[in-house]
Tab-separated table of C-alpha atoms and ligand atoms in Angstrom:
chain	number	residue	atom	x	y	z
G	1	MET	CA	-1.466	5.877	-25.952
G	2	HIS	CA	-0.222	4.138	-22.808
G	3	THR	CA	-1.018	5.685	-19.445
G	4	PRO	CA	2.219	7.325	-18.185
G	5	VAL	CA	1.885	6.035	-14.612
G	6	PRO	CA	4.050	2.876	-15.094
G	7	ASP	CA	6.704	4.995	-16.874
G	8	HIS	CA	6.722	7.341	-13.933
G	9	LEU	CA	7.134	4.396	-11.547
G	10	LEU	CA	10.153	3.238	-13.590
G	11	ASP	CA	11.662	6.737	-13.373
G	12	VAL	CA	11.176	6.686	-9.602
G	13	LEU	CA	12.933	3.312	-9.333
G	14	ASP	CA	15.824	4.612	-11.465
G	15	GLN	CA	16.267	7.520	-9.105
G	16	CYS	CA	16.190	5.319	-5.996
G	17	SER	CA	18.809	2.662	-6.806
G	18	LEU	CA	20.905	3.325	-3.703
G	19	ASP	CA	23.283	0.652	-2.461
G	20	ASP	CA	23.274	1.441	1.276
G	21	GLY	CA	21.975	-0.852	3.988
G	22	GLU	CA	22.234	-4.554	4.767
G	23	VAL	CA	19.798	-7.422	4.237
G	24	ALA	CA	18.280	-8.851	7.427
G	25	GLY	CA	20.842	-11.300	8.790
G	26	TYR	CA	19.140	-12.583	11.898
G	27	ILE	CA	16.735	-14.860	10.009
G	28	PRO	CA	19.117	-17.214	8.128
G	29	GLU	CA	16.840	-17.731	5.090
G	30	LEU	CA	16.397	-13.987	4.571
G	31	ALA	CA	20.170	-13.424	4.413
G	32	ARG	CA	20.283	-15.433	1.159
G	33	VAL	CA	18.166	-13.122	-1.025
G	34	ASP	CA	19.436	-11.075	-3.977
G	35	PRO	CA	19.919	-7.603	-2.432
G	36	ALA	CA	19.674	-5.825	-5.800
G	37	GLN	CA	15.968	-6.517	-6.304
G	38	LEU	CA	13.738	-3.449	-6.542
G	39	ALA	CA	10.027	-3.309	-7.349
G	40	VAL	CA	7.026	-1.058	-6.860
G	41	ALA	CA	3.291	-1.440	-7.447
G	42	LEU	CA	0.380	0.901	-7.005
G	43	CYS	CA	-3.286	-0.088	-6.789
G	44	THR	CA	-6.114	2.377	-7.406
G	45	LEU	CA	-9.612	2.514	-5.989
G	46	ASP	CA	-11.082	0.611	-8.946
G	47	GLY	CA	-8.544	-2.230	-8.628
G	48	THR	CA	-6.156	-1.195	-11.403
G	49	VAL	CA	-2.594	-2.221	-10.504
G	50	HIS	CA	0.413	-0.488	-12.071
G	51	SER	CA	3.872	-1.927	-11.399
G	52	ALA	CA	7.527	-1.500	-12.337
G	53	GLY	CA	10.884	-3.174	-11.682
G	54	ASP	CA	11.135	-6.748	-10.340
G	55	ALA	CA	7.374	-6.942	-9.865
G	56	GLU	CA	7.401	-10.740	-10.179
G	57	ALA	CA	9.786	-11.093	-7.208
G	58	ARG	CA	8.207	-12.947	-4.295
G	59	PHE	CA	9.180	-12.470	-0.678
G	60	THR	CA	7.790	-13.139	2.786
G	61	ILE	CA	5.436	-10.528	4.182
G	62	GLN	CA	7.081	-10.414	7.657
G	63	SER	CA	5.896	-7.466	9.770
G	64	ILE	CA	3.459	-6.257	7.111
G	65	SER	CA	1.275	-9.120	8.366
G	66	LYS	CA	0.898	-7.207	11.663
G	67	PRO	CA	-1.706	-4.578	10.654
G	68	PHE	CA	-3.864	-7.255	9.000
G	69	VAL	CA	-3.780	-9.581	11.995
G	70	TYR	CA	-4.556	-6.550	14.173
G	71	ALA	CA	-7.604	-5.959	11.938
G	72	LEU	CA	-8.695	-9.580	12.416
G	73	ALA	CA	-8.284	-9.327	16.203
G	74	LEU	CA	-10.368	-6.111	16.244
G	75	ALA	CA	-13.067	-7.831	14.177
G	76	GLU	CA	-13.060	-10.844	16.509
G	77	HIS	CA	-13.084	-9.064	19.887
G	78	GLY	CA	-13.986	-5.391	19.295
G	79	THR	CA	-11.723	-2.383	19.816
G	80	ALA	CA	-12.240	-2.023	23.569
G	81	ALA	CA	-11.281	-5.632	24.346
G	82	VAL	CA	-8.215	-5.480	22.104
G	83	LEU	CA	-7.148	-2.233	23.812
G	84	GLU	CA	-7.182	-4.109	27.136
G	85	HIS	CA	-4.434	-6.301	25.702
G	86	VAL	CA	-2.341	-3.927	23.579
G	87	GLY	CA	-2.057	-0.116	23.427
G	88	VAL	CA	-1.769	2.307	20.484
G	89	GLU	CA	1.145	4.532	21.518
G	90	PRO	CA	4.366	4.789	19.483
G	91	SER	CA	7.122	3.031	21.413
G	92	GLY	CA	10.120	5.017	20.183
G	93	ASN	CA	11.974	1.706	20.411
G	94	ALA	CA	13.225	-0.973	18.025
G	95	PHE	CA	10.734	-3.465	16.576
G	96	ASN	CA	11.923	-6.295	18.823
G	97	GLU	CA	12.196	-4.232	22.012
G	98	ILE	CA	11.322	-5.943	25.297
G	99	SER	CA	9.003	-3.402	26.869
G	100	LEU	CA	5.500	-2.940	28.260
G	101	ASP	CA	3.574	0.245	29.095
G	102	PRO	CA	2.811	1.208	32.711
G	103	LEU	CA	-0.431	-0.817	32.504
G	104	GLY	CA	1.534	-3.966	31.607
G	105	ARG	CA	0.411	-3.961	27.947
G	106	PRO	CA	2.597	-3.992	24.831
G	107	ARG	CA	2.718	-0.373	23.631
G	108	ASN	CA	1.311	-1.037	20.157
G	109	PRO	CA	0.488	-3.887	17.732
G	110	MET	CA	3.196	-2.990	15.179
G	111	ILE	CA	6.227	-3.951	17.311
G	112	ASN	CA	6.861	-7.674	17.791
G	113	ILE	CA	5.671	-7.856	21.385
G	114	GLY	CA	2.320	-6.258	20.491
G	115	ALA	CA	1.974	-8.226	17.260
G	116	ILE	CA	2.466	-11.549	19.029
G	117	THR	CA	-0.252	-10.458	21.453
G	118	THR	CA	-2.678	-9.616	18.636
G	119	THR	CA	-1.912	-12.954	16.962
G	120	SER	CA	-3.165	-14.594	20.160
G	121	LEU	CA	-6.424	-12.622	19.684
G	122	ALA	CA	-6.986	-13.420	15.999
G	123	SER	CA	-9.468	-16.145	16.897
G	124	ILE	CA	-11.295	-16.973	20.123
G	125	ASP	CA	-10.708	-20.657	19.341
G	126	PRO	CA	-6.924	-21.333	19.290
G	127	ASP	CA	-7.464	-24.316	16.976
G	128	GLN	CA	-9.015	-21.982	14.391
G	129	ARG	CA	-6.386	-19.253	14.772
G	130	TRP	CA	-4.035	-20.151	11.945
G	131	GLN	CA	-6.919	-20.893	9.572
G	132	ARG	CA	-8.435	-17.497	10.340
G	133	ILE	CA	-5.134	-15.646	9.847
G	134	HIS	CA	-4.477	-17.474	6.593
G	135	SER	CA	-7.933	-16.921	5.138
G	136	GLY	CA	-8.094	-13.332	6.442
G	137	LEU	CA	-4.788	-12.237	4.879
G	138	SER	CA	-5.673	-14.092	1.667
G	139	ALA	CA	-8.971	-12.165	1.508
G	140	PHE	CA	-7.064	-8.871	1.876
G	141	ALA	CA	-4.836	-9.949	-1.048
G	142	GLY	CA	-7.715	-11.347	-3.117
G	143	ARG	CA	-5.917	-14.671	-3.682
G	144	GLU	CA	-4.849	-17.618	-1.542
G	145	LEU	CA	-1.424	-16.905	-0.059
G	146	GLU	CA	1.116	-19.660	0.638
G	147	VAL	CA	3.632	-20.071	3.451
G	148	ASP	CA	7.352	-20.276	2.674
G	149	GLU	CA	8.068	-23.305	4.844
G	150	SER	CA	11.850	-22.855	4.805
G	151	VAL	CA	11.606	-19.224	6.004
G	152	TYR	CA	9.076	-20.358	8.620
G	153	ARG	CA	11.349	-23.110	9.980
G	154	SER	CA	14.447	-20.931	9.704
G	155	GLU	CA	12.852	-18.212	11.862
G	156	LEU	CA	11.228	-20.627	14.301
G	157	GLU	CA	14.691	-22.016	15.112
G	158	ILE	CA	15.934	-18.587	16.218
G	159	SER	CA	12.760	-17.492	18.010
G	160	SER	CA	14.056	-17.252	21.593
G	161	ARG	CA	13.575	-13.506	21.649
G	162	ASN	CA	10.010	-13.653	20.336
G	163	MET	CA	9.327	-16.504	22.802
G	164	SER	CA	10.579	-14.362	25.660
G	165	LEU	CA	8.289	-11.519	24.513
G	166	ALA	CA	5.292	-13.887	24.446
G	167	TYR	CA	6.031	-15.266	27.927
G	168	MET	CA	6.470	-11.770	29.321
G	169	VAL	CA	3.034	-10.719	28.012
G	170	LYS	CA	1.570	-14.002	29.304
G	171	ALA	CA	3.006	-13.239	32.749
G	172	HIS	CA	1.049	-9.945	32.632
G	173	ASP	CA	-2.124	-11.806	31.638
G	174	ARG	CA	-2.402	-10.040	28.284
G	175	LEU	CA	-1.703	-12.994	25.966
G	176	GLU	CA	-4.438	-15.543	25.196
G	177	GLY	CA	-3.516	-19.236	24.974
G	178	ASP	CA	-0.211	-21.094	24.899
G	179	PRO	CA	2.778	-18.767	24.152
G	180	ASP	CA	4.701	-21.415	22.174
G	181	ARG	CA	1.764	-22.026	19.831
G	182	VAL	CA	1.074	-18.311	19.491
G	183	VAL	CA	4.696	-17.618	18.482
G	184	ALA	CA	4.543	-20.485	15.961
G	185	ASP	CA	1.421	-18.917	14.383
G	186	TYR	CA	3.042	-15.460	14.464
G	187	VAL	CA	6.187	-16.750	12.715
G	188	ARG	CA	4.010	-18.583	10.190
G	189	GLN	CA	2.008	-15.419	9.400
G	190	CYS	CA	5.331	-13.590	8.810
G	191	ALA	CA	6.326	-16.325	6.309
G	192	LEU	CA	3.322	-15.821	3.989
G	193	VAL	CA	4.597	-15.155	0.465
G	194	VAL	CA	3.547	-12.039	-1.467
G	195	ASP	CA	4.734	-9.754	-4.269
G	196	VAL	CA	4.450	-5.975	-4.585
G	197	ARG	CA	1.139	-6.232	-6.415
G	198	ASP	CA	-0.338	-8.208	-3.507
G	199	LEU	CA	0.881	-5.555	-1.080
G	200	ALA	CA	-0.634	-2.776	-3.181
G	201	VAL	CA	-4.014	-4.566	-3.268
G	202	MET	CA	-3.889	-5.351	0.473
G	203	ALA	CA	-3.066	-1.706	1.187
G	204	MET	CA	-5.851	-0.494	-1.090
G	205	THR	CA	-8.290	-2.755	0.758
G	206	LEU	CA	-7.393	-0.939	3.982
G	207	ALA	CA	-7.557	2.399	2.141
G	208	ASN	CA	-10.934	1.418	0.641
G	209	GLN	CA	-12.744	0.986	3.962
G	210	GLY	CA	-12.100	-2.765	4.055
G	211	ARG	CA	-13.438	-3.663	0.614
G	212	ASN	CA	-11.010	-5.482	-1.677
G	213	PRO	CA	-10.967	-3.374	-4.872
G	214	ILE	CA	-10.585	-6.447	-7.090
G	215	THR	CA	-12.795	-9.131	-5.534
G	216	GLY	CA	-15.309	-6.647	-4.084
G	217	GLU	CA	-15.335	-8.600	-0.786
G	218	GLU	CA	-15.773	-6.585	2.411
G	219	VAL	CA	-12.942	-8.147	4.412
G	220	VAL	CA	-13.391	-6.029	7.564
G	221	PRO	CA	-15.681	-3.095	8.428
G	222	ALA	CA	-14.623	0.488	7.627
G	223	ALA	CA	-14.230	1.463	11.307
G	224	ILE	CA	-11.582	-1.221	11.757
G	225	CYS	CA	-9.611	0.120	8.798
G	226	ARG	CA	-9.625	3.578	10.346
G	227	GLN	CA	-8.182	2.147	13.549
G	228	VAL	CA	-5.555	0.074	11.734
G	229	LEU	CA	-4.467	2.944	9.462
G	230	SER	CA	-4.197	5.276	12.452
G	231	VAL	CA	-1.895	2.879	14.273
G	232	MET	CA	0.126	2.316	11.088
G	233	MET	CA	0.515	6.089	10.782
G	234	THR	CA	1.929	6.536	14.261
G	235	CYS	CA	3.739	3.220	14.817
G	236	GLY	CA	4.150	1.427	11.464
G	237	MET	CA	7.694	2.588	10.729
G	238	TYR	CA	8.937	1.948	14.296
G	239	ASP	CA	11.289	4.582	15.684
G	240	ALA	CA	11.521	6.221	12.252
G	241	ALA	CA	7.805	7.130	12.512
G	242	GLY	CA	8.393	10.886	12.972
G	243	ASP	CA	10.682	11.204	9.948
G	244	TRP	CA	8.231	9.113	7.966
G	245	MET	CA	5.300	11.319	8.906
G	246	SER	CA	7.045	14.497	7.854
G	247	ASN	CA	8.796	13.188	4.722
G	248	VAL	CA	6.200	10.751	3.353
G	249	GLY	CA	2.977	11.351	5.238
G	250	PHE	CA	0.800	8.299	4.551
G	251	PRO	CA	0.173	5.273	6.816
G	252	ALA	CA	2.686	2.533	6.142
G	253	LYS	CA	4.198	-0.666	7.448
G	254	SER	CA	7.582	-2.234	6.754
G	255	GLY	CA	8.849	-5.827	6.923
G	256	VAL	CA	12.410	-7.144	7.409
G	257	SER	CA	12.356	-8.951	4.070
G	258	GLY	CA	12.661	-5.413	2.632
G	259	CYS	CA	9.042	-4.657	1.850
G	260	ILE	CA	7.020	-1.516	2.595
G	261	MET	CA	3.283	-1.103	2.200
G	262	GLY	CA	1.618	2.318	2.105
G	263	ALA	CA	-2.087	3.144	2.127
G	264	LEU	CA	-3.546	6.560	1.359
G	265	PRO	CA	-7.231	6.487	2.377
G	266	GLY	CA	-9.580	6.714	-0.583
G	267	GLN	CA	-6.790	7.072	-3.122
G	268	VAL	CA	-4.082	4.493	-3.487
G	269	GLY	CA	-2.357	1.389	-2.100
G	270	ILE	CA	1.408	1.021	-2.571
G	271	GLY	CA	3.777	-1.958	-2.335
G	272	VAL	CA	7.581	-1.617	-2.554
G	273	PHE	CA	10.300	-4.245	-2.232
G	274	SER	CA	14.064	-4.012	-1.967
G	275	PRO	CA	15.903	-6.140	0.601
G	276	ARG	CA	18.603	-3.848	2.050
G	277	LEU	CA	17.525	-2.341	5.372
G	278	ASP	CA	18.430	0.754	7.367
G	279	ARG	CA	19.169	0.662	11.087
G	280	PHE	CA	15.437	0.792	11.917
G	281	GLY	CA	14.740	-2.370	9.881
G	282	ASN	CA	13.069	-0.446	7.016
G	283	SER	CA	14.048	-0.959	3.346
G	284	VAL	CA	16.499	1.816	2.356
G	285	ARG	CA	15.357	2.025	-1.250
G	286	GLY	CA	11.754	1.395	-0.224
G	287	VAL	CA	11.773	4.481	2.007
G	288	ARG	CA	13.283	6.550	-0.798
G	289	VAL	CA	10.701	5.298	-3.322
G	290	CYS	CA	7.868	6.229	-0.950
G	291	GLU	CA	9.364	9.683	-0.389
G	292	ARG	CA	9.485	10.239	-4.147
G	293	LEU	CA	5.963	8.923	-4.769
G	294	SER	CA	4.578	11.074	-2.002
G	295	ALA	CA	6.284	14.216	-3.317
G	296	ASP	CA	5.575	13.579	-7.024
G	297	MET	CA	1.962	12.512	-6.661
G	298	GLY	CA	0.948	14.784	-3.801
G	299	LEU	CA	0.178	11.879	-1.443
G	300	HIS	CA	1.062	13.501	1.913
G	301	LEU	CA	-1.968	13.262	4.204
G	302	MET	CA	-1.385	16.704	5.622
G	303	GLN	CA	-1.676	18.196	2.154
G	304	ALA	CA	-5.458	18.564	2.079
G	305	PRO	CA	-7.040	17.439	-1.195
G	306	GLU	CA	-9.793	19.386	-2.876
G	307	ALA	CA	-13.247	17.811	-2.598
G	308	ALA	CA	-13.363	14.939	-5.060
G	309	SER	CA	-16.245	13.919	-7.280
G	310	HIS	CA	-16.369	11.385	-10.076
G	311	VAL	CA	-14.062	12.679	-12.747
G	312	LEU	CA	-15.503	11.310	-15.954
G	313	HIS	CA	-18.711	12.996	-17.030
G	314	SER	CA	-18.817	11.345	-20.417
G	315	LEU	CA	-16.666	9.739	-23.073
G	316	GLY	CA	-18.202	9.083	-26.459
G	317	ASP	CA	-17.296	5.514	-27.422
G	318	THR	CA	-18.121	6.104	-31.055
G	319	PRO	CA	-16.756	9.225	-32.733
G	320	GLU	CA	-19.132	11.933	-33.895
G	321	THR	CA	-18.697	13.835	-37.110
G	322	ASP	CA	-17.910	17.556	-36.861
G	323	LYS	CA	-18.942	20.254	-39.339
G	324	ASP	CA	-15.864	19.567	-41.476
G	325	GLY	CA	-16.728	15.875	-41.719
G	326	ASP	CA	-13.925	14.766	-39.300
G	327	GLY	CA	-14.455	12.090	-36.618
G	328	VAL	CA	-14.337	13.589	-33.105
G	329	ARG	CA	-14.325	11.818	-29.728
G	330	GLN	CA	-15.341	14.013	-26.859
G	331	MET	CA	-14.346	13.464	-23.235
G	332	GLN	CA	-15.934	15.594	-20.544
G	333	LEU	CA	-14.194	15.736	-17.180
G	334	GLN	CA	-15.743	17.085	-14.026
G	335	GLY	CA	-15.052	17.782	-10.364
G	336	SER	CA	-11.646	17.931	-8.810
G	337	LEU	CA	-8.603	16.570	-10.649
G	338	HIS	CA	-5.960	15.284	-8.234
G	339	PHE	CA	-3.754	12.219	-8.761
G	340	ALA	CA	-6.421	9.538	-8.448
G	341	ALA	CA	-8.956	11.366	-10.608
G	342	SER	CA	-6.364	12.183	-13.273
G	343	GLU	CA	-5.126	8.598	-13.293
G	344	ALA	CA	-8.680	7.430	-14.028
G	345	ALA	CA	-9.055	10.038	-16.780
G	346	LEU	CA	-5.734	9.044	-18.369
G	347	ARG	CA	-6.782	5.408	-18.329
G	348	GLU	CA	-9.939	6.330	-20.214
G	349	LEU	CA	-7.874	8.280	-22.750
G	350	ALA	CA	-5.593	5.247	-23.069
G	351	ARG	CA	-8.589	3.223	-24.332
G	352	ILE	CA	-8.887	5.423	-27.419
G	353	PRO	CA	-7.615	3.521	-30.470
G	354	GLU	CA	-4.658	4.898	-32.442
G	355	ASP	CA	-6.694	6.270	-35.320
G	356	ASP	CA	-7.066	9.675	-36.958
G	357	THR	CA	-10.001	10.885	-34.883
G	358	ILE	CA	-9.842	14.274	-33.237
G	359	ILE	CA	-9.947	14.187	-29.425
G	360	GLU	CA	-11.831	16.942	-27.661
G	361	ILE	CA	-11.229	17.170	-23.905
G	362	ASP	CA	-13.790	19.383	-22.218
G	363	LEU	CA	-12.661	20.809	-18.862
G	364	ASP	CA	-15.568	23.188	-18.406
G	365	ARG	CA	-17.118	21.089	-15.618
G	366	VAL	CA	-13.805	20.750	-13.764
G	367	THR	CA	-13.979	22.628	-10.480
G	368	ALA	CA	-10.338	22.339	-9.393
G	369	ILE	CA	-7.095	20.826	-10.598
G	370	ASN	CA	-3.904	20.502	-8.564
G	371	SER	CA	-0.382	20.625	-9.975
G	372	VAL	CA	-0.217	16.825	-10.228
G	373	GLY	CA	-3.516	16.742	-12.139
G	374	LYS	CA	-2.248	19.439	-14.541
G	375	ARG	CA	0.989	17.584	-15.134
G	376	MET	CA	-0.778	14.301	-15.772
G	377	LEU	CA	-3.381	15.788	-18.100
G	378	ARG	CA	-0.754	17.662	-20.125
G	379	GLU	CA	1.228	14.459	-20.453
G	380	GLY	CA	-1.900	12.622	-21.634
G	381	VAL	CA	-2.483	15.316	-24.269
G	382	ARG	CA	1.167	15.110	-25.346
G	383	ARG	CA	0.952	11.338	-25.766
G	384	LEU	CA	-2.304	11.475	-27.719
G	385	ARG	CA	-0.646	13.934	-30.087
G	386	LEU	CA	2.351	11.624	-30.425
G	387	ASP	CA	-0.150	8.920	-31.401
G	388	GLY	CA	-1.199	11.167	-34.285
G	389	HIS	CA	-4.433	12.589	-32.860
G	390	GLU	CA	-5.387	16.212	-33.140
G	391	VAL	CA	-6.286	17.179	-29.556
G	392	ARG	CA	-8.525	20.119	-28.657
G	393	VAL	CA	-8.757	21.128	-25.014
G	394	LEU	CA	-11.886	23.115	-24.139
G	395	ASP	CA	-10.676	25.028	-21.110
G	396	GLY	CA	-12.719	28.167	-20.730
G	397	GLN	CA	-11.688	28.484	-17.076
G	398	GLN	CA	-7.992	28.229	-17.951
G	399	HIS	CA	-7.382	25.256	-15.645
G	400	LEU	CA	-4.281	24.431	-17.652
G	401	GLY	CA	-3.189	28.071	-17.747
G	402	GLY	CA	-3.843	28.496	-21.475
G	403	GLN	CA	-1.370	25.764	-22.461
G	404	ASP	CA	-2.042	22.655	-24.537
G	405	GLN	CA	-5.017	24.023	-26.430
A	1	LIG	O1	9.471	-11.339	14.286
A	1	LIG	C1	10.358	-10.959	13.537
A	1	LIG	O2	11.437	-10.541	13.952
A	1	LIG	C2	10.120	-11.009	12.041
A	1	LIG	N1	9.359	-12.150	11.694
A	1	LIG	C3	9.376	-9.778	11.594
A	1	LIG	C4	10.092	-8.497	11.973
A	1	LIG	C5	9.926	-7.417	10.967
A	1	LIG	O3	9.525	-7.611	9.850
A	1	LIG	C6	10.390	-6.074	11.383
A	1	LIG	N2	10.180	-5.076	10.335
A	1	LIG	N3	10.803	-4.356	9.723
């Protein structure tokens, strides 16, 4: 069988093909993209990436670079020193708003004025700054990212507003180094090229306490990820942050190229791309996709998960013979079955060859299963049966309510 997660992602994309919104027009190169593109990817704790739609489409990371550069600045200077330069309060204003808090600091690192300030803090040595940003973001992605030079130059030519933000922060003594060079590095970081799979892996690295789930590298310490995810939660979607919190409920960041990245701690990293934007500068379809994923997979942070433990107790790789002489593969699941645990279990079931063995799924060690886990497990059973297997579910505690046995 194939795990149903990619099929579900395709269904979600089908249901989110809205045509509202406009592509970003203020950066000339961005106005030339195909507005119909739509893609989603999801990365799990063990580095598995599922994707659907135009997953090969590449685009510039834009404001999604901001949380990662914030992480690098925190690693370089420590939280207290960074807080001297930029606050952590939602601004309630547009992403390019010209505003400082009463202490003379940018309100947070997710709006342009705060992001330019954190770029200035990414390295103590200004000559090393770009190198550090480039290698840092590449480590989050697990591959070396490239800059789209034409997007970089195109934005640099229209950077008067970002320049004015940098000079204003410099006038308040909160920006380190030369404002022109800082803005050039900031615009360059925004022009790094990614796809939805990269975003999902980068998000999962934040959601995995700073460890890239594919390369295994610890990119930043866990405490920094907590800080970054907290600020993403409250400020990442700009002045749509309140709606986002109630409708979607996981930390996220958007970029004007039409990308959104979401990170649910300990569970999943998400990347979405579709270029048309709403009035807040967030991808219209991207927001809708995240709303659907959150609702379908139970990803809202305020929906408390049951205590999780490792789901797979055992899976016999070679079939055993039962009393009737038939080959039987037994899979024992344990602990709490929510989305992430069920996804791992389904992936194990997907490894079973299409043969005539009987599959026995033992749920007796399962302590809890939520509605998403039930749905996913039932679908796995259905698909195994379609593959021709006889499936027996040992479910003495009636986790699946007596169905599918
Ligand atoms: O500085 C800018 O305006 C762009 N390089 C990034 C803005 C952005 O992505 C806003 N997000 N939705």
